[in-house]
Amino acid sequence: MGADDISAFATAAELGRLLAEGRVTSEAITGRALERIAAHDGALQAFVGVFAEEALQAAIASDRRRCRGESRGFLDGVPYAAKDLFHVKGWPTRAGSRALGSEPQAVTANAVTRLTEAGMVLVGKVQTVEFAFGGWGTNHITGTPLNPRDPDVPRAPGGSSSGSGVAVAAGLVPAALGTDTGGSIRNPAAMCGIVGLKTTVGRIGRGGLLTLATSFDSVGPLTRSVEDAALLFAAMAGRDPLDPATFGVPPVALSSAPEHDLAGLRLTIPAPRDLAEVDPQVLERFRAALADLEALGADIREKAMPRAPEAYMALTGELMSAESWHHLGRYAGPDDSPVHPDVRSRILKGREIDGARYQHLLEQRRAAQIEFAAYLEGADALLTPTAPILPPPLAEIDETKTPLGTFTRFVNLMDMAALSVPTGLVGTGLPSALQIAVPRFEEALALRIGRALEIRRGGLFEPPPAYQAP
């Protein structure tokens, strides 16, 4: 079997099985990915750098390991891409900005290193919102990736891991690395119709990652299946000598429960007042997903959130600005800063937050966490729409507003984990999504719920028609 006989939208798990059976080579799969990038990325603008020669060499090395019976595991030989916040030795990290130079990095990020150790093949780096500070996915400096769901109307891809979402959804790579500070993995997953896992801070080390906000930054995969998200999560999780948040964290133990049965799980959903701003089409798909979960045995109960989602958004936003000013103020502060005005204004808000105000914000966060833990007592997970709206046209975006953070930011504020999964296409083929939010370090539970839904529906990802051609 040649790579041309395999769907460009094959999952990492499907490719892993074919590689293990000797039915295809990593060199062929990687070559096919590079060909699709060359064919489609001119329009999509997902990639900022393609490592063609290095990727093919890594693929050949994977094939040789497999021939010697020395495969590194299920993901050995599978290609992926990394958001341009992750350092890769020998390549610059520009973070979607002109403020950073083009100096090659001397180190490689922990997450990239772990996937390399698992045998995965890095084919390149993909776009991000400048400094990862924005939810729409727009970048007026290096270019905004095109959401592949609508080839006729340029629409928001979701951010800040915009290139990761677009590259996976359009069939350029089966998986990509992203970061999530207030929804930056889940937003592009929802907008592009793929799966995105926001992990708990400390699960996956952030060594070699450009920082936006230390309290909230987390690393996770964007994939076309829940099964793939679990595979990449397990490969990346663990202690990172450069990230103390990973010290003493219990090892990952993925669920061994039956994949088709959610009996005994208690799931909470917000009250109608909390969902008042959700697009009716998104809400309809959300309700359909809840019906499927109930059919799988889950007990779903409605309970109003302690505060309006907007209140959590505002508190998270202030903390993000304060911490971003600490890390990025040297780039955004000068009057002649090359940082785009939209992103610069978000960072400059942090300049006005002094030490006393920052401590007060931290106290507010602790109080909100205590309150939210009481709200979720007796529940295993909280279910919401990932985004309250469908992907809007780029021409209609208001950069001063952040509706995509309505149901994502509270997860970061509460130090929870969350999985975004597609719930189907609506209207002219635009995606909607379900968010499964769980307590810290309970990623396995979110993956179990998402995987059960995936199996019941025979898959969650639907390829965008415009990119199904070779």
Short mmCIF file of C-alpha atoms in Angstrom, two decimals:
data_model
loop_
_atom_site.label_atom_id
_atom_site.label_comp_id
_atom_site.label_asym_id
_atom_site.label_seq_id
_atom_site.Cartn_x
_atom_site.Cartn_y
_atom_site.Cartn_z
CA MET A 1 0.00 0.00 0.00
CA GLY A 2 1.32 3.44 -0.94
CA ALA A 3 0.62 6.69 0.84
CA ASP A 4 -1.72 7.72 -2.01
CA ASP A 5 -3.98 4.82 -1.04
CA ILE A 6 -4.41 6.24 2.46
CA SER A 7 -6.83 9.04 3.24
CA ALA A 8 -5.16 12.38 3.92
CA PHE A 9 -7.48 12.50 6.92
CA ALA A 10 -6.33 9.22 8.46
CA THR A 11 -5.84 9.54 12.20
CA ALA A 12 -2.52 9.05 13.95
CA ALA A 13 -3.85 5.78 15.39
CA GLU A 14 -4.85 4.51 11.94
CA LEU A 15 -1.41 5.40 10.57
CA GLY A 16 0.23 3.75 13.56
CA ARG A 17 -1.62 0.52 12.89
CA LEU A 18 -0.68 0.56 9.19
CA LEU A 19 2.96 1.19 10.07
CA ALA A 20 2.95 -1.62 12.65
CA GLU A 21 1.50 -3.99 10.05
CA GLY A 22 4.18 -3.01 7.53
CA ARG A 23 1.57 -1.83 5.01
CA VAL A 24 3.08 1.63 4.57
CA THR A 25 6.31 3.43 5.44
CA SER A 26 6.86 6.57 7.43
CA GLU A 27 8.81 7.96 4.49
CA ALA A 28 5.73 7.59 2.27
CA ILE A 29 3.37 9.09 4.87
CA THR A 30 5.70 12.00 5.58
CA GLY A 31 6.27 12.61 1.88
CA ARG A 32 2.51 12.72 1.36
CA ALA A 33 2.14 15.27 4.18
CA LEU A 34 4.85 17.46 2.65
CA GLU A 35 3.14 17.24 -0.75
CA ARG A 36 -0.20 18.35 0.74
CA ILE A 37 1.48 21.22 2.55
CA ALA A 38 3.07 22.33 -0.73
CA ALA A 39 -0.27 22.03 -2.54
CA HIS A 40 -2.60 23.67 -0.05
CA ASP A 41 -0.71 25.83 2.40
CA GLY A 42 -0.29 28.71 -0.01
CA ALA A 43 -4.00 29.38 0.49
CA LEU A 44 -4.32 28.16 4.07
CA GLN A 45 -1.27 29.97 5.54
CA ALA A 46 -1.03 27.44 8.39
CA PHE A 47 2.76 26.88 8.30
CA VAL A 48 5.52 29.36 9.10
CA GLY A 49 8.32 26.87 8.48
CA VAL A 50 8.49 23.44 6.82
CA PHE A 51 11.31 21.08 7.80
CA ALA A 52 11.16 18.95 4.66
CA GLU A 53 14.70 17.54 4.62
CA GLU A 54 14.85 16.91 8.37
CA ALA A 55 11.39 15.33 8.37
CA LEU A 56 12.23 12.88 5.58
CA GLN A 57 15.46 11.92 7.35
CA ALA A 58 13.53 11.30 10.57
CA ALA A 59 10.96 9.23 8.67
CA ILE A 60 13.66 7.08 7.06
CA ALA A 61 15.24 6.57 10.48
CA SER A 62 11.85 5.45 11.82
CA ASP A 63 11.45 2.93 9.01
CA ARG A 64 14.91 1.54 9.69
CA ARG A 65 14.12 1.17 13.40
CA ARG A 66 10.96 -0.71 12.57
CA CYS A 67 12.84 -3.03 10.17
CA ARG A 68 15.29 -3.83 12.99
CA GLY A 69 12.43 -4.58 15.37
CA GLU A 70 13.29 -1.48 17.43
CA SER A 71 10.12 0.57 17.01
CA ARG A 72 9.67 3.16 19.73
CA GLY A 73 5.96 2.53 19.96
CA PHE A 74 2.63 3.15 18.36
CA LEU A 75 3.38 6.72 17.22
CA ASP A 76 6.78 5.95 15.70
CA GLY A 77 6.87 7.37 12.17
CA VAL A 78 3.68 9.48 12.42
CA PRO A 79 4.11 13.15 11.31
CA TYR A 80 2.97 16.21 13.27
CA ALA A 81 3.44 19.99 13.47
CA ALA A 82 4.23 22.32 16.38
CA LYS A 83 2.92 25.79 17.17
CA ASP A 84 5.53 28.51 16.74
CA LEU A 85 5.87 28.98 20.50
CA PHE A 86 7.81 25.74 20.94
CA HIS A 87 11.57 26.06 20.56
CA VAL A 88 13.17 23.72 18.03
CA LYS A 89 16.95 23.59 18.06
CA GLY A 90 18.41 25.21 14.97
CA TRP A 91 15.21 27.09 14.08
CA PRO A 92 13.94 30.51 15.22
CA THR A 93 10.86 30.96 17.39
CA ARG A 94 9.03 34.07 16.24
CA ALA A 95 5.69 33.59 18.03
CA GLY A 96 3.88 35.33 15.20
CA SER A 97 5.69 38.59 15.88
CA ARG A 98 8.25 40.92 14.37
CA ALA A 99 9.50 41.71 17.87
CA LEU A 100 11.54 38.51 18.12
CA GLY A 101 14.66 37.99 16.03
CA SER A 102 15.44 35.16 13.66
CA GLU A 103 18.18 33.69 15.85
CA PRO A 104 18.13 29.86 15.80
CA GLN A 105 17.23 28.29 19.13
CA ALA A 106 19.85 26.36 21.07
CA VAL A 107 17.33 24.03 22.73
CA THR A 108 14.23 22.04 21.82
CA ALA A 109 11.04 22.26 23.87
CA ASN A 110 10.23 19.41 26.25
CA ALA A 111 6.98 18.49 24.47
CA VAL A 112 8.70 18.30 21.08
CA THR A 113 11.54 16.25 22.57
CA ARG A 114 9.09 13.76 24.08
CA LEU A 115 7.27 13.25 20.79
CA THR A 116 10.63 12.86 19.02
CA GLU A 117 11.58 10.22 21.59
CA ALA A 118 8.30 8.47 20.77
CA GLY A 119 9.41 8.45 17.11
CA MET A 120 7.05 11.08 15.75
CA VAL A 121 8.20 13.15 12.79
CA LEU A 122 8.12 16.95 13.08
CA VAL A 123 7.32 18.40 9.64
CA GLY A 124 7.28 22.07 10.59
CA LYS A 125 6.05 24.94 12.72
CA VAL A 126 2.62 26.51 12.40
CA GLN A 127 1.04 29.92 12.89
CA THR A 128 -0.05 31.47 16.16
CA VAL A 129 -1.75 34.68 17.17
CA GLU A 130 1.05 37.12 18.02
CA PHE A 131 2.54 35.98 21.34
CA ALA A 132 -0.48 33.62 21.63
CA PHE A 133 -2.59 36.47 23.03
CA GLY A 134 -5.92 36.27 21.24
CA GLY A 135 -8.81 33.89 20.69
CA TRP A 136 -9.97 34.63 17.14
CA GLY A 137 -6.83 33.25 15.47
CA THR A 138 -6.05 36.45 13.58
CA ASN A 139 -2.50 37.64 12.96
CA HIS A 140 -2.02 40.89 11.08
CA ILE A 141 1.76 40.53 11.20
CA THR A 142 2.53 37.10 9.75
CA GLY A 143 -0.87 36.26 8.28
CA THR A 144 -4.12 34.70 9.48
CA PRO A 145 -4.64 31.02 8.63
CA LEU A 146 -7.78 30.30 6.62
CA ASN A 147 -10.43 28.20 8.31
CA PRO A 148 -10.76 25.24 5.89
CA ARG A 149 -14.46 24.85 6.66
CA ASP A 150 -15.44 27.66 4.28
CA PRO A 151 -13.33 28.12 1.13
CA ASP A 152 -15.59 30.94 -0.09
CA VAL A 153 -15.71 33.21 2.97
CA PRO A 154 -12.54 33.77 5.05
CA ARG A 155 -13.55 32.83 8.59
CA ALA A 156 -11.91 32.83 12.00
CA PRO A 157 -9.82 29.70 12.57
CA GLY A 158 -9.82 30.19 16.35
CA GLY A 159 -6.73 30.96 18.36
CA SER A 160 -4.25 31.25 19.49
CA SER A 161 -3.20 27.81 18.14
CA SER A 162 -4.66 28.80 14.77
CA GLY A 163 -2.14 27.09 12.49
CA SER A 164 -2.38 23.87 14.49
CA GLY A 165 -6.16 23.73 14.10
CA VAL A 166 -6.10 24.54 10.39
CA ALA A 167 -3.27 22.10 9.55
CA VAL A 168 -5.04 19.18 11.25
CA ALA A 169 -8.52 19.99 9.94
CA ALA A 170 -7.33 20.46 6.34
CA GLY A 171 -5.51 17.11 6.26
CA LEU A 172 -1.96 18.47 6.18
CA VAL A 173 -0.87 16.59 9.34
CA PRO A 174 -2.76 14.16 11.58
CA ALA A 175 -1.80 15.99 14.77
CA ALA A 176 -0.30 19.23 16.03
CA LEU A 177 0.96 20.74 19.26
CA GLY A 178 -0.78 23.74 20.76
CA THR A 179 -0.84 25.79 23.94
CA ASP A 180 -3.83 26.91 25.99
CA THR A 181 -3.86 29.94 28.29
CA GLY A 182 -7.54 30.88 28.07
CA GLY A 183 -8.88 28.57 25.35
CA SER A 184 -6.10 28.58 22.78
CA ILE A 185 -6.33 24.84 22.02
CA ARG A 186 -10.09 24.49 22.44
CA ASN A 187 -11.01 27.56 20.36
CA PRO A 188 -9.32 26.38 17.12
CA ALA A 189 -10.54 22.84 17.80
CA ALA A 190 -14.11 24.14 17.97
CA MET A 191 -13.79 26.57 15.04
CA CYS A 192 -12.11 24.00 12.76
CA GLY A 193 -14.12 20.94 13.80
CA ILE A 194 -11.39 18.81 15.40
CA VAL A 195 -10.42 17.53 18.87
CA GLY A 196 -8.39 19.61 21.33
CA LEU A 197 -7.14 18.68 24.81
CA LYS A 198 -6.37 21.40 27.36
CA THR A 199 -4.27 19.69 30.04
CA THR A 200 -3.77 20.65 33.67
CA VAL A 201 -0.78 22.89 34.34
CA GLY A 202 1.95 20.45 35.38
CA ARG A 203 0.85 17.50 33.27
CA ILE A 204 3.05 18.34 30.28
CA GLY A 205 6.27 20.25 30.90
CA ARG A 206 6.65 23.75 29.46
CA GLY A 207 10.42 23.79 29.23
CA GLY A 208 11.48 25.46 25.97
CA LEU A 209 8.11 27.15 25.52
CA LEU A 210 7.73 30.91 25.08
CA THR A 211 5.72 32.14 28.07
CA LEU A 212 2.55 34.22 27.98
CA ALA A 213 1.11 33.75 31.49
CA THR A 214 2.80 31.27 33.82
CA SER A 215 -0.30 30.67 35.95
CA PHE A 216 -2.35 29.53 32.96
CA ASP A 217 -0.10 28.33 30.11
CA SER A 218 -0.57 24.64 29.32
CA VAL A 219 0.43 22.29 26.50
CA GLY A 220 -1.79 19.86 24.62
CA PRO A 221 -2.55 18.14 21.31
CA LEU A 222 -4.96 18.99 18.50
CA THR A 223 -6.05 15.89 16.59
CA ARG A 224 -8.83 14.39 14.48
CA SER A 225 -9.88 11.83 17.10
CA VAL A 226 -10.12 11.47 20.86
CA GLU A 227 -8.06 8.30 20.54
CA ASP A 228 -5.21 10.33 19.03
CA ALA A 229 -5.46 13.01 21.72
CA ALA A 230 -5.01 10.30 24.36
CA LEU A 231 -2.00 8.83 22.57
CA LEU A 232 -0.17 12.15 22.26
CA PHE A 233 -1.11 13.18 25.79
CA ALA A 234 0.36 9.98 27.23
CA ALA A 235 3.54 10.45 25.18
CA MET A 236 4.13 14.02 26.40
CA ALA A 237 3.08 13.81 30.04
CA GLY A 238 5.68 13.53 32.78
CA ARG A 239 8.38 15.32 34.70
CA ASP A 240 10.19 18.16 32.98
CA PRO A 241 13.41 19.33 34.70
CA LEU A 242 12.73 22.86 33.40
CA ASP A 243 9.16 23.08 34.71
CA PRO A 244 8.71 22.72 38.48
CA ALA A 245 4.93 22.48 38.00
CA THR A 246 5.53 18.90 36.79
CA PHE A 247 7.40 17.82 39.92
CA GLY A 248 5.53 15.24 41.98
CA VAL A 249 2.60 15.02 39.56
CA PRO A 250 1.12 11.49 39.47
CA PRO A 251 1.74 9.56 36.26
CA VAL A 252 -0.95 9.35 33.61
CA ALA A 253 -3.31 6.40 33.95
CA LEU A 254 -5.71 6.28 31.03
CA SER A 255 -9.11 4.77 31.76
CA SER A 256 -9.56 1.02 31.51
CA ALA A 257 -13.35 1.32 31.76
CA PRO A 258 -15.43 -0.01 28.84
CA GLU A 259 -15.25 2.55 26.03
CA HIS A 260 -18.96 2.30 25.25
CA ASP A 261 -20.33 2.65 28.80
CA LEU A 262 -20.63 5.79 30.95
CA ALA A 263 -22.94 4.25 33.55
CA GLY A 264 -22.48 5.83 36.97
CA LEU A 265 -20.94 9.07 35.71
CA ARG A 266 -22.61 12.24 36.95
CA LEU A 267 -22.34 15.14 34.53
CA THR A 268 -23.41 18.72 35.22
CA ILE A 269 -24.60 21.22 32.61
CA PRO A 270 -25.14 24.96 33.19
CA ALA A 271 -28.63 26.42 33.58
CA PRO A 272 -30.37 28.11 30.62
CA ARG A 273 -29.40 31.54 31.97
CA ASP A 274 -25.70 30.59 31.55
CA LEU A 275 -26.34 29.49 27.96
CA ALA A 276 -28.42 32.52 26.97
CA GLU A 277 -25.84 33.85 24.50
CA VAL A 278 -25.25 30.53 22.71
CA ASP A 279 -26.16 30.39 19.02
CA PRO A 280 -29.36 28.29 18.65
CA GLN A 281 -27.68 25.96 16.13
CA VAL A 282 -24.78 25.35 18.52
CA LEU A 283 -27.21 24.77 21.36
CA GLU A 284 -29.17 22.25 19.30
CA ARG A 285 -26.00 20.21 18.62
CA PHE A 286 -25.02 20.51 22.29
CA ARG A 287 -28.38 19.05 23.34
CA ALA A 288 -27.99 16.22 20.80
CA ALA A 289 -24.59 15.33 22.28
CA LEU A 290 -26.11 15.30 25.77
CA ALA A 291 -28.77 12.86 24.55
CA ASP A 292 -26.04 10.55 23.24
CA LEU A 293 -24.19 10.70 26.56
CA GLU A 294 -27.40 9.88 28.44
CA ALA A 295 -27.92 6.92 26.11
CA LEU A 296 -24.43 5.77 27.14
CA GLY A 297 -25.55 5.71 30.77
CA ALA A 298 -24.45 9.12 32.06
CA ASP A 299 -26.61 10.95 34.58
CA ILE A 300 -26.88 14.59 33.42
CA ARG A 301 -28.19 17.28 35.73
CA GLU A 302 -28.66 21.01 35.26
CA LYS A 303 -27.21 23.47 37.76
CA ALA A 304 -26.65 27.23 37.42
CA MET A 305 -23.01 28.33 37.54
CA PRO A 306 -22.07 30.31 40.68
CA ARG A 307 -21.28 33.40 38.59
CA ALA A 308 -21.98 34.46 35.04
CA PRO A 309 -19.36 33.14 32.58
CA GLU A 310 -18.44 36.75 31.77
CA ALA A 311 -17.30 37.30 35.36
CA TYR A 312 -14.79 34.46 35.09
CA MET A 313 -13.65 35.81 31.73
CA ALA A 314 -12.94 39.24 33.19
CA LEU A 315 -10.93 37.93 36.14
CA THR A 316 -8.91 35.60 33.94
CA GLY A 317 -8.27 38.41 31.47
CA GLU A 318 -6.85 40.72 34.14
CA LEU A 319 -4.51 38.04 35.43
CA MET A 320 -3.39 37.17 31.90
CA SER A 321 -2.61 40.82 31.16
CA ALA A 322 -0.65 41.23 34.40
CA GLU A 323 1.49 38.18 33.73
CA SER A 324 1.90 38.92 30.03
CA TRP A 325 3.26 42.39 30.89
CA HIS A 326 5.88 40.73 33.09
CA HIS A 327 6.98 38.38 30.32
CA LEU A 328 6.41 40.49 27.20
CA GLY A 329 6.47 44.09 28.37
CA ARG A 330 9.95 44.64 26.97
CA TYR A 331 8.53 44.00 23.49
CA ALA A 332 5.19 45.80 23.84
CA GLY A 333 6.22 48.69 26.08
CA PRO A 334 8.32 50.96 23.81
CA ASP A 335 6.46 53.63 21.84
CA ASP A 336 7.92 52.27 18.62
CA SER A 337 7.00 48.65 19.48
CA PRO A 338 6.50 46.42 16.41
CA VAL A 339 3.80 44.45 18.27
CA HIS A 340 0.43 44.84 16.55
CA PRO A 341 -1.83 47.39 18.32
CA ASP A 342 -4.55 44.81 19.09
CA VAL A 343 -2.14 42.50 20.91
CA ARG A 344 -0.09 45.37 22.36
CA SER A 345 -3.18 46.82 24.04
CA ARG A 346 -3.85 43.50 25.80
CA ILE A 347 -0.31 43.39 27.13
CA LEU A 348 -0.25 47.07 28.13
CA LYS A 349 -3.29 46.57 30.35
CA GLY A 350 -0.97 44.63 32.62
CA ARG A 351 1.26 47.66 33.10
CA GLU A 352 -1.48 49.27 35.17
CA ILE A 353 -1.75 46.30 37.54
CA ASP A 354 0.61 46.85 40.47
CA GLY A 355 1.70 44.28 43.06
CA ALA A 356 -1.18 44.98 45.43
CA ARG A 357 -3.76 44.63 42.66
CA TYR A 358 -2.15 41.44 41.41
CA GLN A 359 -2.28 39.90 44.89
CA HIS A 360 -5.93 40.89 45.14
CA LEU A 361 -6.60 39.18 41.82
CA LEU A 362 -4.89 36.01 43.07
CA GLU A 363 -7.09 36.10 46.17
CA GLN A 364 -10.14 36.46 43.96
CA ARG A 365 -8.99 33.47 41.94
CA ARG A 366 -8.62 31.32 45.06
CA ALA A 367 -12.09 32.33 46.24
CA ALA A 368 -13.55 31.50 42.84
CA GLN A 369 -11.83 28.10 42.86
CA ILE A 370 -13.28 27.25 46.28
CA GLU A 371 -16.71 28.36 45.16
CA PHE A 372 -16.48 26.39 41.91
CA ALA A 373 -15.31 23.22 43.67
CA ALA A 374 -18.43 23.38 45.84
CA TYR A 375 -20.53 23.90 42.70
CA LEU A 376 -19.12 20.73 41.12
CA GLU A 377 -19.27 18.60 44.28
CA GLY A 378 -20.90 15.30 43.43
CA ALA A 379 -20.31 15.74 39.70
CA ASP A 380 -17.61 14.04 37.63
CA ALA A 381 -17.50 16.65 34.85
CA LEU A 382 -19.07 19.87 33.61
CA LEU A 383 -20.36 19.99 30.02
CA THR A 384 -20.74 23.19 28.00
CA PRO A 385 -20.57 24.25 24.38
CA THR A 386 -16.89 24.95 23.64
CA ALA A 387 -17.72 28.15 21.75
CA PRO A 388 -21.07 29.95 21.93
CA ILE A 389 -20.93 30.92 18.25
CA LEU A 390 -20.06 29.52 14.84
CA PRO A 391 -16.86 30.67 13.08
CA PRO A 392 -17.51 34.30 12.04
CA PRO A 393 -16.22 35.92 8.85
CA LEU A 394 -12.88 37.63 9.44
CA ALA A 395 -14.36 40.88 8.13
CA GLU A 396 -16.88 40.93 11.01
CA ILE A 397 -14.48 40.30 13.90
CA ASP A 398 -14.25 42.86 16.70
CA GLU A 399 -10.80 42.40 18.26
CA THR A 400 -11.93 44.16 21.45
CA LYS A 401 -14.41 41.39 22.24
CA THR A 402 -13.72 37.82 23.34
CA PRO A 403 -16.89 35.70 23.04
CA LEU A 404 -14.85 32.58 22.29
CA GLY A 405 -13.62 32.68 25.90
CA THR A 406 -17.12 32.45 27.37
CA PHE A 407 -16.81 28.78 28.33
CA THR A 408 -13.07 28.25 28.03
CA ARG A 409 -11.46 30.82 30.32
CA PHE A 410 -13.06 29.55 33.52
CA VAL A 411 -11.31 26.20 32.97
CA ASN A 412 -7.90 27.90 33.11
CA LEU A 413 -8.97 30.07 36.05
CA MET A 414 -10.05 27.00 38.05
CA ASP A 415 -6.93 25.03 37.05
CA MET A 416 -9.06 22.33 35.46
CA ALA A 417 -8.53 20.21 32.34
CA ALA A 418 -10.91 20.09 29.36
CA LEU A 419 -11.49 18.28 26.09
CA SER A 420 -13.23 19.86 23.10
CA VAL A 421 -14.88 17.46 20.67
CA PRO A 422 -16.91 18.13 17.51
CA THR A 423 -20.68 17.82 17.77
CA GLY A 424 -21.43 18.10 14.07
CA LEU A 425 -21.72 20.58 11.23
CA VAL A 426 -24.53 23.09 10.94
CA GLY A 427 -25.78 25.52 8.32
CA THR A 428 -23.36 25.63 5.41
CA GLY A 429 -20.98 23.14 7.01
CA LEU A 430 -19.66 25.11 9.99
CA PRO A 431 -18.61 23.15 13.08
CA SER A 432 -19.96 23.17 16.61
CA ALA A 433 -18.31 21.59 19.65
CA LEU A 434 -18.79 20.19 23.14
CA GLN A 435 -16.42 20.98 26.03
CA ILE A 436 -15.89 18.32 28.71
CA ALA A 437 -14.33 20.07 31.73
CA VAL A 438 -12.93 17.95 34.57
CA PRO A 439 -11.02 18.52 37.83
CA ARG A 440 -7.25 19.00 37.67
CA PHE A 441 -5.28 15.92 36.59
CA GLU A 442 -8.48 14.13 35.51
CA GLU A 443 -7.69 14.26 31.79
CA ALA A 444 -8.29 10.52 31.52
CA LEU A 445 -11.91 11.02 32.54
CA ALA A 446 -12.51 13.70 29.91
CA LEU A 447 -10.91 11.43 27.31
CA ARG A 448 -13.08 8.52 28.41
CA ILE A 449 -16.26 10.57 27.97
CA GLY A 450 -15.14 11.94 24.63
CA ARG A 451 -14.05 8.53 23.39
CA ALA A 452 -17.42 6.99 24.31
CA LEU A 453 -19.17 9.67 22.28
CA GLU A 454 -16.72 9.12 19.42
CA ILE A 455 -17.41 5.38 19.32
CA ARG A 456 -21.18 5.84 19.56
CA ARG A 457 -21.18 8.24 16.63
CA GLY A 458 -18.70 6.25 14.56
CA GLY A 459 -16.23 9.12 14.67
CA LEU A 460 -16.52 12.84 15.39
CA PHE A 461 -14.38 14.46 12.69
CA GLU A 462 -15.83 15.28 9.27
CA PRO A 463 -13.30 16.29 6.56
CA PRO A 464 -13.85 19.68 4.90
CA PRO A 465 -14.94 18.91 1.29
CA ALA A 466 -12.69 21.57 -0.28
CA TYR A 467 -9.53 19.79 0.91
CA GLN A 468 -10.36 16.15 0.21
CA ALA A 469 -8.53 16.18 -3.13
CA PRO A 470 -4.86 15.03 -3.05
#
